[in-house]
JSON list of C-alpha atoms in Angstrom, two decimals:
[
{"chain": "N", "resi": 208, "resn": "MET", "atom": "CA", "xyz": [4.83, 50.39, 61.96]},
{"chain": "N", "resi": 209, "resn": "ARG", "atom": "CA", "xyz": [7.61, 50.95, 59.43]},
{"chain": "N", "resi": 210, "resn": "LYS", "atom": "CA", "xyz": [5.85, 48.62, 56.98]},
{"chain": "N", "resi": 211, "resn": "ILE", "atom": "CA", "xyz": [2.65, 50.67, 57.30]},
{"chain": "N", "resi": 212, "resn": "ILE", "atom": "CA", "xyz": [4.51, 53.94, 56.71]},
{"chain": "N", "resi": 213, "resn": "PHE", "atom": "CA", "xyz": [6.33, 52.44, 53.73]},
{"chain": "N", "resi": 214, "resn": "LEU", "atom": "CA", "xyz": [3.04, 51.19, 52.30]},
{"chain": "N", "resi": 215, "resn": "LEU", "atom": "CA", "xyz": [1.40, 54.61, 52.71]},
{"chain": "N", "resi": 216, "resn": "LEU", "atom": "CA", "xyz": [4.36, 56.32, 51.04]},
{"chain": "N", "resi": 217, "resn": "THR", "atom": "CA", "xyz": [4.23, 53.85, 48.16]},
{"chain": "N", "resi": 218, "resn": "VAL", "atom": "CA", "xyz": [0.50, 54.48, 47.64]},
{"chain": "N", "resi": 219, "resn": "CYS", "atom": "CA", "xyz": [1.05, 58.25, 47.72]},
{"chain": "N", "resi": 220, "resn": "LEU", "atom": "CA", "xyz": [3.89, 58.02, 45.19]},
{"chain": "N", "resi": 221, "resn": "VAL", "atom": "CA", "xyz": [1.80, 55.88, 42.85]},
{"chain": "N", "resi": 222, "resn": "GLN", "atom": "CA", "xyz": [-1.14, 58.28, 43.07]},
{"chain": "N", "resi": 223, "resn": "PHE", "atom": "CA", "xyz": [1.16, 61.25, 42.44]},
{"chain": "N", "resi": 224, "resn": "ALA", "atom": "CA", "xyz": [2.69, 59.53, 39.40]},
{"chain": "N", "resi": 225, "resn": "GLU", "atom": "CA", "xyz": [-0.79, 58.75, 38.00]},
{"chain": "N", "resi": 226, "resn": "ALA", "atom": "CA", "xyz": [-1.87, 62.37, 38.50]},
{"chain": "N", "resi": 227, "resn": "GLN", "atom": "CA", "xyz": [1.24, 63.65, 36.72]},
{"chain": "N", "resi": 228, "resn": "THR", "atom": "CA", "xyz": [0.68, 61.26, 33.81]},
{"chain": "N", "resi": 229, "resn": "ALA", "atom": "CA", "xyz": [-2.96, 62.35, 33.54]},
{"chain": "N", "resi": 230, "resn": "LYS", "atom": "CA", "xyz": [-1.96, 66.03, 33.68]},
{"chain": "N", "resi": 231, "resn": "LYS", "atom": "CA", "xyz": [0.59, 65.54, 30.90]},
{"chain": "N", "resi": 232, "resn": "LEU", "atom": "CA", "xyz": [-2.06, 63.93, 28.68]},
{"chain": "N", "resi": 233, "resn": "LEU", "atom": "CA", "xyz": [-4.62, 66.65, 29.39]},
{"chain": "N", "resi": 234, "resn": "ASP", "atom": "CA", "xyz": [-2.02, 69.35, 28.70]},
{"chain": "N", "resi": 235, "resn": "GLU", "atom": "CA", "xyz": [-1.35, 67.74, 25.31]},
{"chain": "N", "resi": 236, "resn": "VAL", "atom": "CA", "xyz": [-5.09, 67.75, 24.54]},
{"chain": "N", "resi": 237, "resn": "SER", "atom": "CA", "xyz": [-5.39, 71.40, 25.56]},
{"chain": "N", "resi": 238, "resn": "MET", "atom": "CA", "xyz": [-2.41, 72.41, 23.42]},
{"chain": "N", "resi": 239, "resn": "LYS", "atom": "CA", "xyz": [-3.84, 70.58, 20.41]},
{"chain": "N", "resi": 240, "resn": "VAL", "atom": "CA", "xyz": [-7.28, 72.17, 20.79]},
{"chain": "N", "resi": 241, "resn": "ARG", "atom": "CA", "xyz": [-5.88, 75.68, 21.12]},
{"chain": "N", "resi": 242, "resn": "SER", "atom": "CA", "xyz": [-3.83, 75.26, 17.93]},
{"chain": "N", "resi": 243, "resn": "TYR", "atom": "CA", "xyz": [-6.98, 75.22, 15.77]},
{"chain": "N", "resi": 244, "resn": "ASN", "atom": "CA", "xyz": [-8.72, 78.31, 14.39]},
{"chain": "N", "resi": 245, "resn": "ASN", "atom": "CA", "xyz": [-12.08, 76.58, 14.72]},
{"chain": "N", "resi": 246, "resn": "ILE", "atom": "CA", "xyz": [-13.57, 73.14, 15.38]},
{"chain": "N", "resi": 247, "resn": "VAL", "atom": "CA", "xyz": [-16.75, 71.54, 13.98]},
{"chain": "N", "resi": 248, "resn": "ILE", "atom": "CA", "xyz": [-18.04, 68.53, 15.91]},
{"chain": "N", "resi": 249, "resn": "GLY", "atom": "CA", "xyz": [-20.87, 66.08, 15.30]},
{"chain": "N", "resi": 250, "resn": "PHE", "atom": "CA", "xyz": [-21.84, 64.08, 18.38]},
{"chain": "N", "resi": 251, "resn": "LYS", "atom": "CA", "xyz": [-24.28, 61.74, 20.08]},
{"chain": "N", "resi": 252, "resn": "TYR", "atom": "CA", "xyz": [-25.89, 62.98, 23.31]},
{"chain": "N", "resi": 253, "resn": "ALA", "atom": "CA", "xyz": [-27.35, 60.59, 25.87]},
{"chain": "N", "resi": 254, "resn": "LEU", "atom": "CA", "xyz": [-28.95, 61.37, 29.24]},
{"chain": "N", "resi": 255, "resn": "ASN", "atom": "CA", "xyz": [-29.86, 58.66, 31.74]},
{"chain": "N", "resi": 256, "resn": "ASN", "atom": "CA", "xyz": [-31.20, 58.56, 35.29]},
{"chain": "N", "resi": 257, "resn": "SER", "atom": "CA", "xyz": [-32.38, 55.09, 36.33]},
{"chain": "N", "resi": 258, "resn": "LYS", "atom": "CA", "xyz": [-33.89, 56.35, 39.61]},
{"chain": "N", "resi": 259, "resn": "GLU", "atom": "CA", "xyz": [-36.12, 58.80, 37.76]},
{"chain": "N", "resi": 260, "resn": "ASN", "atom": "CA", "xyz": [-36.69, 56.37, 34.87]},
{"chain": "N", "resi": 261, "resn": "VAL", "atom": "CA", "xyz": [-35.34, 58.94, 32.40]},
{"chain": "N", "resi": 262, "resn": "SER", "atom": "CA", "xyz": [-33.54, 57.92, 29.23]},
{"chain": "N", "resi": 263, "resn": "GLN", "atom": "CA", "xyz": [-32.92, 60.22, 26.28]},
{"chain": "N", "resi": 264, "resn": "GLU", "atom": "CA", "xyz": [-30.68, 59.99, 23.23]},
{"chain": "N", "resi": 265, "resn": "THR", "atom": "CA", "xyz": [-30.21, 62.31, 20.28]},
{"chain": "N", "resi": 266, "resn": "ARG", "atom": "CA", "xyz": [-27.62, 63.77, 17.95]},
{"chain": "N", "resi": 267, "resn": "GLY", "atom": "CA", "xyz": [-26.24, 67.25, 17.68]},
{"chain": "N", "resi": 268, "resn": "ASP", "atom": "CA", "xyz": [-23.48, 69.40, 16.23]},
{"chain": "N", "resi": 269, "resn": "VAL", "atom": "CA", "xyz": [-21.47, 72.37, 17.36]},
{"chain": "N", "resi": 270, "resn": "ILE", "atom": "CA", "xyz": [-19.18, 74.94, 15.75]},
{"chain": "N", "resi": 271, "resn": "LEU", "atom": "CA", "xyz": [-16.50, 76.38, 18.05]},
{"chain": "N", "resi": 272, "resn": "ARG", "atom": "CA", "xyz": [-14.17, 79.34, 17.63]},
{"chain": "N", "resi": 273, "resn": "LYS", "atom": "CA", "xyz": [-12.48, 80.55, 20.81]},
{"chain": "N", "resi": 274, "resn": "ASN", "atom": "CA", "xyz": [-15.38, 81.37, 23.20]},
{"chain": "N", "resi": 275, "resn": "ASN", "atom": "CA", "xyz": [-17.94, 81.65, 20.41]},
{"chain": "N", "resi": 276, "resn": "TYR", "atom": "CA", "xyz": [-20.17, 78.74, 19.42]},
{"chain": "N", "resi": 277, "resn": "VAL", "atom": "CA", "xyz": [-23.28, 77.61, 17.57]},
{"chain": "N", "resi": 278, "resn": "LEU", "atom": "CA", "xyz": [-24.86, 74.49, 19.06]},
{"chain": "N", "resi": 279, "resn": "ASN", "atom": "CA", "xyz": [-27.74, 72.56, 17.48]},
{"chain": "N", "resi": 280, "resn": "LEU", "atom": "CA", "xyz": [-29.33, 70.08, 19.88]},
{"chain": "N", "resi": 281, "resn": "MET", "atom": "CA", "xyz": [-32.84, 68.80, 20.62]},
{"chain": "N", "resi": 282, "resn": "GLY", "atom": "CA", "xyz": [-34.52, 71.04, 18.08]},
{"chain": "N", "resi": 283, "resn": "THR", "atom": "CA", "xyz": [-32.99, 74.27, 19.39]},
{"chain": "N", "resi": 284, "resn": "THR", "atom": "CA", "xyz": [-30.03, 76.42, 18.37]},
{"chain": "N", "resi": 285, "resn": "GLN", "atom": "CA", "xyz": [-27.75, 78.11, 20.88]},
{"chain": "N", "resi": 286, "resn": "LEU", "atom": "CA", "xyz": [-25.63, 80.94, 19.52]},
{"chain": "N", "resi": 287, "resn": "TYR", "atom": "CA", "xyz": [-23.04, 82.56, 21.77]},
{"chain": "N", "resi": 288, "resn": "ASP", "atom": "CA", "xyz": [-21.25, 85.63, 20.39]},
{"chain": "N", "resi": 289, "resn": "GLY", "atom": "CA", "xyz": [-18.88, 86.05, 23.32]},
{"chain": "N", "resi": 290, "resn": "LYS", "atom": "CA", "xyz": [-21.26, 88.29, 25.26]},
{"chain": "N", "resi": 291, "resn": "LYS", "atom": "CA", "xyz": [-24.83, 87.09, 24.86]},
{"chain": "N", "resi": 292, "resn": "LEU", "atom": "CA", "xyz": [-26.34, 83.62, 24.60]},
{"chain": "N", "resi": 293, "resn": "HIS", "atom": "CA", "xyz": [-29.21, 83.36, 22.10]},
{"chain": "N", "resi": 294, "resn": "VAL", "atom": "CA", "xyz": [-31.41, 80.26, 22.48]},
{"chain": "N", "resi": 295, "resn": "ILE", "atom": "CA", "xyz": [-33.56, 79.89, 19.36]},
{"chain": "N", "resi": 296, "resn": "ILE", "atom": "CA", "xyz": [-36.61, 77.61, 19.70]},
{"chain": "N", "resi": 297, "resn": "PRO", "atom": "CA", "xyz": [-38.34, 77.19, 16.29]},
{"chain": "N", "resi": 298, "resn": "GLU", "atom": "CA", "xyz": [-41.14, 75.00, 17.71]},
{"chain": "N", "resi": 299, "resn": "ASP", "atom": "CA", "xyz": [-42.31, 77.86, 19.96]},
{"chain": "N", "resi": 300, "resn": "GLU", "atom": "CA", "xyz": [-41.13, 80.66, 17.68]},
{"chain": "N", "resi": 301, "resn": "GLU", "atom": "CA", "xyz": [-39.30, 82.06, 20.67]},
{"chain": "N", "resi": 302, "resn": "ILE", "atom": "CA", "xyz": [-35.79, 83.37, 21.36]},
{"chain": "N", "resi": 303, "resn": "ASN", "atom": "CA", "xyz": [-34.30, 83.78, 24.83]},
{"chain": "N", "resi": 304, "resn": "ILE", "atom": "CA", "xyz": [-31.34, 86.15, 25.12]},
{"chain": "N", "resi": 305, "resn": "SER", "atom": "CA", "xyz": [-29.21, 86.17, 28.26]},
{"chain": "N", "resi": 306, "resn": "THR", "atom": "CA", "xyz": [-25.72, 86.72, 29.60]},
{"chain": "N", "resi": 307, "resn": "GLN", "atom": "CA", "xyz": [-23.77, 83.51, 30.07]},
{"chain": "N", "resi": 308, "resn": "ASN", "atom": "CA", "xyz": [-21.56, 83.02, 33.12]},
{"chain": "N", "resi": 309, "resn": "GLU", "atom": "CA", "xyz": [-18.31, 81.57, 31.77]},
{"chain": "N", "resi": 310, "resn": "GLU", "atom": "CA", "xyz": [-16.91, 81.38, 35.31]},
{"chain": "N", "resi": 311, "resn": "ASP", "atom": "CA", "xyz": [-19.44, 78.78, 36.48]},
{"chain": "N", "resi": 312, "resn": "ASP", "atom": "CA", "xyz": [-17.36, 75.64, 37.06]},
{"chain": "N", "resi": 313, "resn": "ASP", "atom": "CA", "xyz": [-20.44, 73.40, 37.18]},
{"chain": "N", "resi": 314, "resn": "SER", "atom": "CA", "xyz": [-21.55, 74.56, 33.76]},
{"chain": "N", "resi": 315, "resn": "ILE", "atom": "CA", "xyz": [-19.69, 72.79, 30.95]},
{"chain": "N", "resi": 316, "resn": "THR", "atom": "CA", "xyz": [-20.70, 75.00, 28.04]},
{"chain": "N", "resi": 317, "resn": "PRO", "atom": "CA", "xyz": [-19.80, 74.17, 24.42]},
{"chain": "N", "resi": 318, "resn": "SER", "atom": "CA", "xyz": [-17.03, 76.78, 24.48]},
{"chain": "N", "resi": 319, "resn": "LYS", "atom": "CA", "xyz": [-15.48, 74.99, 27.47]},
{"chain": "N", "resi": 320, "resn": "MET", "atom": "CA", "xyz": [-16.26, 71.45, 26.37]},
{"chain": "N", "resi": 321, "resn": "LEU", "atom": "CA", "xyz": [-12.70, 70.79, 25.20]},
{"chain": "N", "resi": 322, "resn": "THR", "atom": "CA", "xyz": [-10.83, 72.74, 27.91]},
{"chain": "N", "resi": 323, "resn": "PHE", "atom": "CA", "xyz": [-13.08, 72.75, 31.02]},
{"chain": "N", "resi": 324, "resn": "TYR", "atom": "CA", "xyz": [-10.79, 70.30, 32.85]},
{"chain": "N", "resi": 325, "resn": "GLU", "atom": "CA", "xyz": [-7.93, 72.81, 33.13]},
{"chain": "N", "resi": 326, "resn": "ASP", "atom": "CA", "xyz": [-9.18, 74.20, 36.45]},
{"chain": "N", "resi": 327, "resn": "GLY", "atom": "CA", "xyz": [-11.19, 72.96, 39.40]},
{"chain": "N", "resi": 328, "resn": "TYR", "atom": "CA", "xyz": [-10.51, 69.22, 39.21]},
{"chain": "N", "resi": 329, "resn": "THR", "atom": "CA", "xyz": [-8.18, 66.55, 40.48]},
{"chain": "N", "resi": 330, "resn": "TYR", "atom": "CA", "xyz": [-7.47, 63.78, 38.00]},
{"chain": "N", "resi": 331, "resn": "LYS", "atom": "CA", "xyz": [-6.04, 60.32, 37.57]},
{"chain": "N", "resi": 332, "resn": "MET", "atom": "CA", "xyz": [-5.67, 57.79, 34.77]},
{"chain": "N", "resi": 333, "resn": "ASP", "atom": "CA", "xyz": [-8.54, 55.35, 34.32]},
{"chain": "N", "resi": 334, "resn": "ILE", "atom": "CA", "xyz": [-9.30, 52.48, 31.91]},
{"chain": "N", "resi": 335, "resn": "VAL", "atom": "CA", "xyz": [-8.19, 52.11, 28.29]},
{"chain": "N", "resi": 336, "resn": "GLN", "atom": "CA", "xyz": [-10.72, 51.02, 25.67]},
{"chain": "N", "resi": 337, "resn": "ASP", "atom": "CA", "xyz": [-10.26, 49.84, 22.10]},
{"chain": "N", "resi": 338, "resn": "VAL", "atom": "CA", "xyz": [-12.83, 51.52, 19.84]},
{"chain": "N", "resi": 339, "resn": "LYS", "atom": "CA", "xyz": [-12.62, 50.27, 16.25]},
{"chain": "N", "resi": 340, "resn": "GLY", "atom": "CA", "xyz": [-8.85, 50.08, 16.46]},
{"chain": "N", "resi": 341, "resn": "ARG", "atom": "CA", "xyz": [-8.49, 53.39, 18.28]},
{"chain": "N", "resi": 342, "resn": "LYS", "atom": "CA", "xyz": [-6.90, 53.44, 21.72]},
{"chain": "N", "resi": 343, "resn": "ILE", "atom": "CA", "xyz": [-9.11, 55.56, 24.01]},
{"chain": "N", "resi": 344, "resn": "GLN", "atom": "CA", "xyz": [-7.48, 56.49, 27.30]},
{"chain": "N", "resi": 345, "resn": "PHE", "atom": "CA", "xyz": [-9.91, 57.63, 30.00]},
{"chain": "N", "resi": 346, "resn": "VAL", "atom": "CA", "xyz": [-9.02, 60.16, 32.68]},
{"chain": "N", "resi": 347, "resn": "LYS", "atom": "CA", "xyz": [-11.19, 60.49, 35.80]},
{"chain": "N", "resi": 348, "resn": "LEU", "atom": "CA", "xyz": [-11.85, 64.06, 36.94]},
{"chain": "N", "resi": 349, "resn": "THR", "atom": "CA", "xyz": [-13.17, 64.83, 40.42]},
{"chain": "N", "resi": 350, "resn": "PRO", "atom": "CA", "xyz": [-14.37, 68.35, 41.33]},
{"chain": "N", "resi": 351, "resn": "ILE", "atom": "CA", "xyz": [-12.27, 70.06, 44.01]},
{"chain": "N", "resi": 352, "resn": "ASP", "atom": "CA", "xyz": [-15.37, 71.93, 45.20]},
{"chain": "N", "resi": 353, "resn": "THR", "atom": "CA", "xyz": [-17.13, 69.58, 47.63]},
{"chain": "N", "resi": 354, "resn": "ASN", "atom": "CA", "xyz": [-20.42, 71.44, 47.02]},
{"chain": "N", "resi": 355, "resn": "SER", "atom": "CA", "xyz": [-20.32, 70.77, 43.29]},
{"chain": "N", "resi": 356, "resn": "GLU", "atom": "CA", "xyz": [-23.37, 69.17, 41.66]},
{"chain": "N", "resi": 357, "resn": "LEU", "atom": "CA", "xyz": [-20.96, 66.94, 39.75]},
{"chain": "N", "resi": 358, "resn": "LYS", "atom": "CA", "xyz": [-19.73, 63.67, 41.21]},
{"chain": "N", "resi": 359, "resn": "GLU", "atom": "CA", "xyz": [-17.14, 62.88, 38.57]},
{"chain": "N", "resi": 360, "resn": "ILE", "atom": "CA", "xyz": [-16.31, 63.10, 34.89]},
{"chain": "N", "resi": 361, "resn": "LEU", "atom": "CA", "xyz": [-14.68, 60.47, 32.71]},
{"chain": "N", "resi": 362, "resn": "LEU", "atom": "CA", "xyz": [-12.88, 61.97, 29.74]},
{"chain": "N", "resi": 363, "resn": "GLY", "atom": "CA", "xyz": [-12.01, 59.57, 26.90]},
{"chain": "N", "resi": 364, "resn": "ILE", "atom": "CA", "xyz": [-9.04, 60.76, 24.82]},
{"chain": "N", "resi": 365, "resn": "ASP", "atom": "CA", "xyz": [-7.82, 59.33, 21.52]},
{"chain": "N", "resi": 366, "resn": "ALA", "atom": "CA", "xyz": [-4.21, 58.46, 22.35]},
{"chain": "N", "resi": 367, "resn": "GLN", "atom": "CA", "xyz": [-3.03, 59.11, 18.79]},
{"chain": "N", "resi": 368, "resn": "THR", "atom": "CA", "xyz": [-4.81, 62.33, 17.79]},
{"chain": "N", "resi": 369, "resn": "LYS", "atom": "CA", "xyz": [-5.08, 63.77, 21.34]},
{"chain": "N", "resi": 370, "resn": "HIS", "atom": "CA", "xyz": [-8.71, 64.65, 20.58]},
{"chain": "N", "resi": 371, "resn": "ILE", "atom": "CA", "xyz": [-11.52, 64.10, 23.08]},
{"chain": "N", "resi": 372, "resn": "TYR", "atom": "CA", "xyz": [-13.67, 61.18, 21.95]},
{"chain": "N", "resi": 373, "resn": "LYS", "atom": "CA", "xyz": [-16.09, 60.80, 24.84]},
{"chain": "N", "resi": 374, "resn": "MET", "atom": "CA", "xyz": [-17.20, 62.62, 27.99]},
{"chain": "N", "resi": 375, "resn": "ILE", "atom": "CA", "xyz": [-19.24, 60.89, 30.70]},
{"chain": "N", "resi": 376, "resn": "GLN", "atom": "CA", "xyz": [-20.53, 63.32, 33.30]},
{"chain": "N", "resi": 377, "resn": "THR", "atom": "CA", "xyz": [-22.07, 61.86, 36.47]},
{"chain": "N", "resi": 378, "resn": "GLN", "atom": "CA", "xyz": [-24.04, 64.15, 38.79]},
{"chain": "N", "resi": 379, "resn": "ASN", "atom": "CA", "xyz": [-24.72, 63.60, 42.49]},
{"chain": "N", "resi": 380, "resn": "ASN", "atom": "CA", "xyz": [-28.44, 63.09, 41.79]},
{"chain": "N", "resi": 381, "resn": "GLY", "atom": "CA", "xyz": [-27.66, 60.03, 39.65]},
{"chain": "N", "resi": 382, "resn": "THR", "atom": "CA", "xyz": [-28.02, 61.70, 36.26]},
{"chain": "N", "resi": 383, "resn": "GLN", "atom": "CA", "xyz": [-25.40, 60.63, 33.73]},
{"chain": "N", "resi": 384, "resn": "ILE", "atom": "CA", "xyz": [-24.75, 62.59, 30.54]},
{"chain": "N", "resi": 385, "resn": "THR", "atom": "CA", "xyz": [-22.63, 60.99, 27.83]},
{"chain": "N", "resi": 386, "resn": "ILE", "atom": "CA", "xyz": [-21.32, 62.86, 24.80]},
{"chain": "N", "resi": 387, "resn": "THR", "atom": "CA", "xyz": [-19.67, 60.76, 22.10]},
{"chain": "N", "resi": 388, "resn": "VAL", "atom": "CA", "xyz": [-17.88, 62.50, 19.23]},
{"chain": "N", "resi": 389, "resn": "ASN", "atom": "CA", "xyz": [-18.81, 61.11, 15.79]},
{"chain": "N", "resi": 390, "resn": "SER", "atom": "CA", "xyz": [-16.97, 63.64, 13.64]},
{"chain": "N", "resi": 391, "resn": "PHE", "atom": "CA", "xyz": [-14.20, 66.14, 14.43]},
{"chain": "N", "resi": 392, "resn": "LYS", "atom": "CA", "xyz": [-13.18, 68.69, 11.79]},
{"chain": "N", "resi": 393, "resn": "THR", "atom": "CA", "xyz": [-10.80, 71.60, 12.22]},
{"chain": "N", "resi": 394, "resn": "ASN", "atom": "CA", "xyz": [-9.96, 74.90, 10.52]},
{"chain": "N", "resi": 395, "resn": "GLN", "atom": "CA", "xyz": [-13.11, 74.94, 8.42]},
{"chain": "N", "resi": 396, "resn": "PRO", "atom": "CA", "xyz": [-14.09, 77.92, 6.19]},
{"chain": "N", "resi": 397, "resn": "LEU", "atom": "CA", "xyz": [-16.66, 79.85, 8.24]},
{"chain": "N", "resi": 398, "resn": "SER", "atom": "CA", "xyz": [-18.83, 82.82, 7.34]},
{"chain": "N", "resi": 399, "resn": "LYS", "atom": "CA", "xyz": [-17.92, 86.16, 8.96]},
{"chain": "N", "resi": 400, "resn": "SER", "atom": "CA", "xyz": [-21.47, 86.22, 10.35]},
{"chain": "N", "resi": 401, "resn": "GLN", "atom": "CA", "xyz": [-21.29, 82.65, 11.72]},
{"chain": "N", "resi": 402, "resn": "PHE", "atom": "CA", "xyz": [-21.53, 83.84, 15.34]},
{"chain": "N", "resi": 403, "resn": "VAL", "atom": "CA", "xyz": [-23.62, 86.96, 14.76]},
{"chain": "N", "resi": 404, "resn": "PHE", "atom": "CA", "xyz": [-27.27, 86.96, 15.78]},
{"chain": "N", "resi": 405, "resn": "ASP", "atom": "CA", "xyz": [-29.41, 88.52, 13.02]},
{"chain": "N", "resi": 406, "resn": "GLU", "atom": "CA", "xyz": [-32.70, 89.55, 14.59]},
{"chain": "N", "resi": 407, "resn": "SER", "atom": "CA", "xyz": [-34.22, 90.40, 11.19]},
{"chain": "N", "resi": 408, "resn": "LYS", "atom": "CA", "xyz": [-34.35, 86.67, 10.35]},
{"chain": "N", "resi": 409, "resn": "TYR", "atom": "CA", "xyz": [-36.81, 86.10, 13.20]},
{"chain": "N", "resi": 410, "resn": "SER", "atom": "CA", "xyz": [-39.43, 88.80, 12.70]},
{"chain": "N", "resi": 411, "resn": "ASN", "atom": "CA", "xyz": [-42.27, 86.43, 13.70]},
{"chain": "N", "resi": 412, "resn": "TYR", "atom": "CA", "xyz": [-40.53, 85.22, 16.87]},
{"chain": "N", "resi": 413, "resn": "TYR", "atom": "CA", "xyz": [-41.14, 86.41, 20.40]},
{"chain": "N", "resi": 414, "resn": "ILE", "atom": "CA", "xyz": [-37.83, 87.66, 21.78]},
{"chain": "N", "resi": 415, "resn": "ASN", "atom": "CA", "xyz": [-37.40, 87.34, 25.53]},
{"chain": "N", "resi": 416, "resn": "ARG", "atom": "CA", "xyz": [-34.50, 89.44, 26.84]},
{"chain": "N", "resi": 417, "resn": "LEU", "atom": "CA", "xyz": [-33.69, 87.96, 30.24]},
{"chain": "N", "resi": 418, "resn": "ASP", "atom": "CA", "xyz": [-31.17, 90.60, 31.31]}
]
């Protein structure tokens, strides 16, 4: 009986130590991200669901400044000015304008892409990978909310720069979304109107105001 109790205590202590190590690493990443005035990221986006025979891969880029962002992905542009989300679809000459819920834990928006892990997850250290000489330490995040659509998230962090290199998001329905960072630039010169939606540029577009 004593051996069983000792074993359980040992396992608990190991798990606690791993969680503390993971938290320290994530805190370092968060501190680094918040030290920048803005961040410009180029990335590869992949979506896979073997059950549904769905496989999709493309490239995109995003400009981040605090909660504001401009995301270009799959032929559309998403511009968030801190209050309204503007989804610009050139192919359909259409723009959808809506209010974005920043409090939705299941929604990892571009503005939360580098800090979403701060709340709502338990975490532990995972594997280490060598990527072209870079040491990438993965941290496994599990949603605290048992009703979450997310099963788990693997966050790959460059051990030297403390920048996020990869995010692998697995949903309960089997869908896996992988975002791999190809370029990461900080404190870039941005236009004052970078995050301002100028309706006059889209006079031929149908504007759908959803709220």
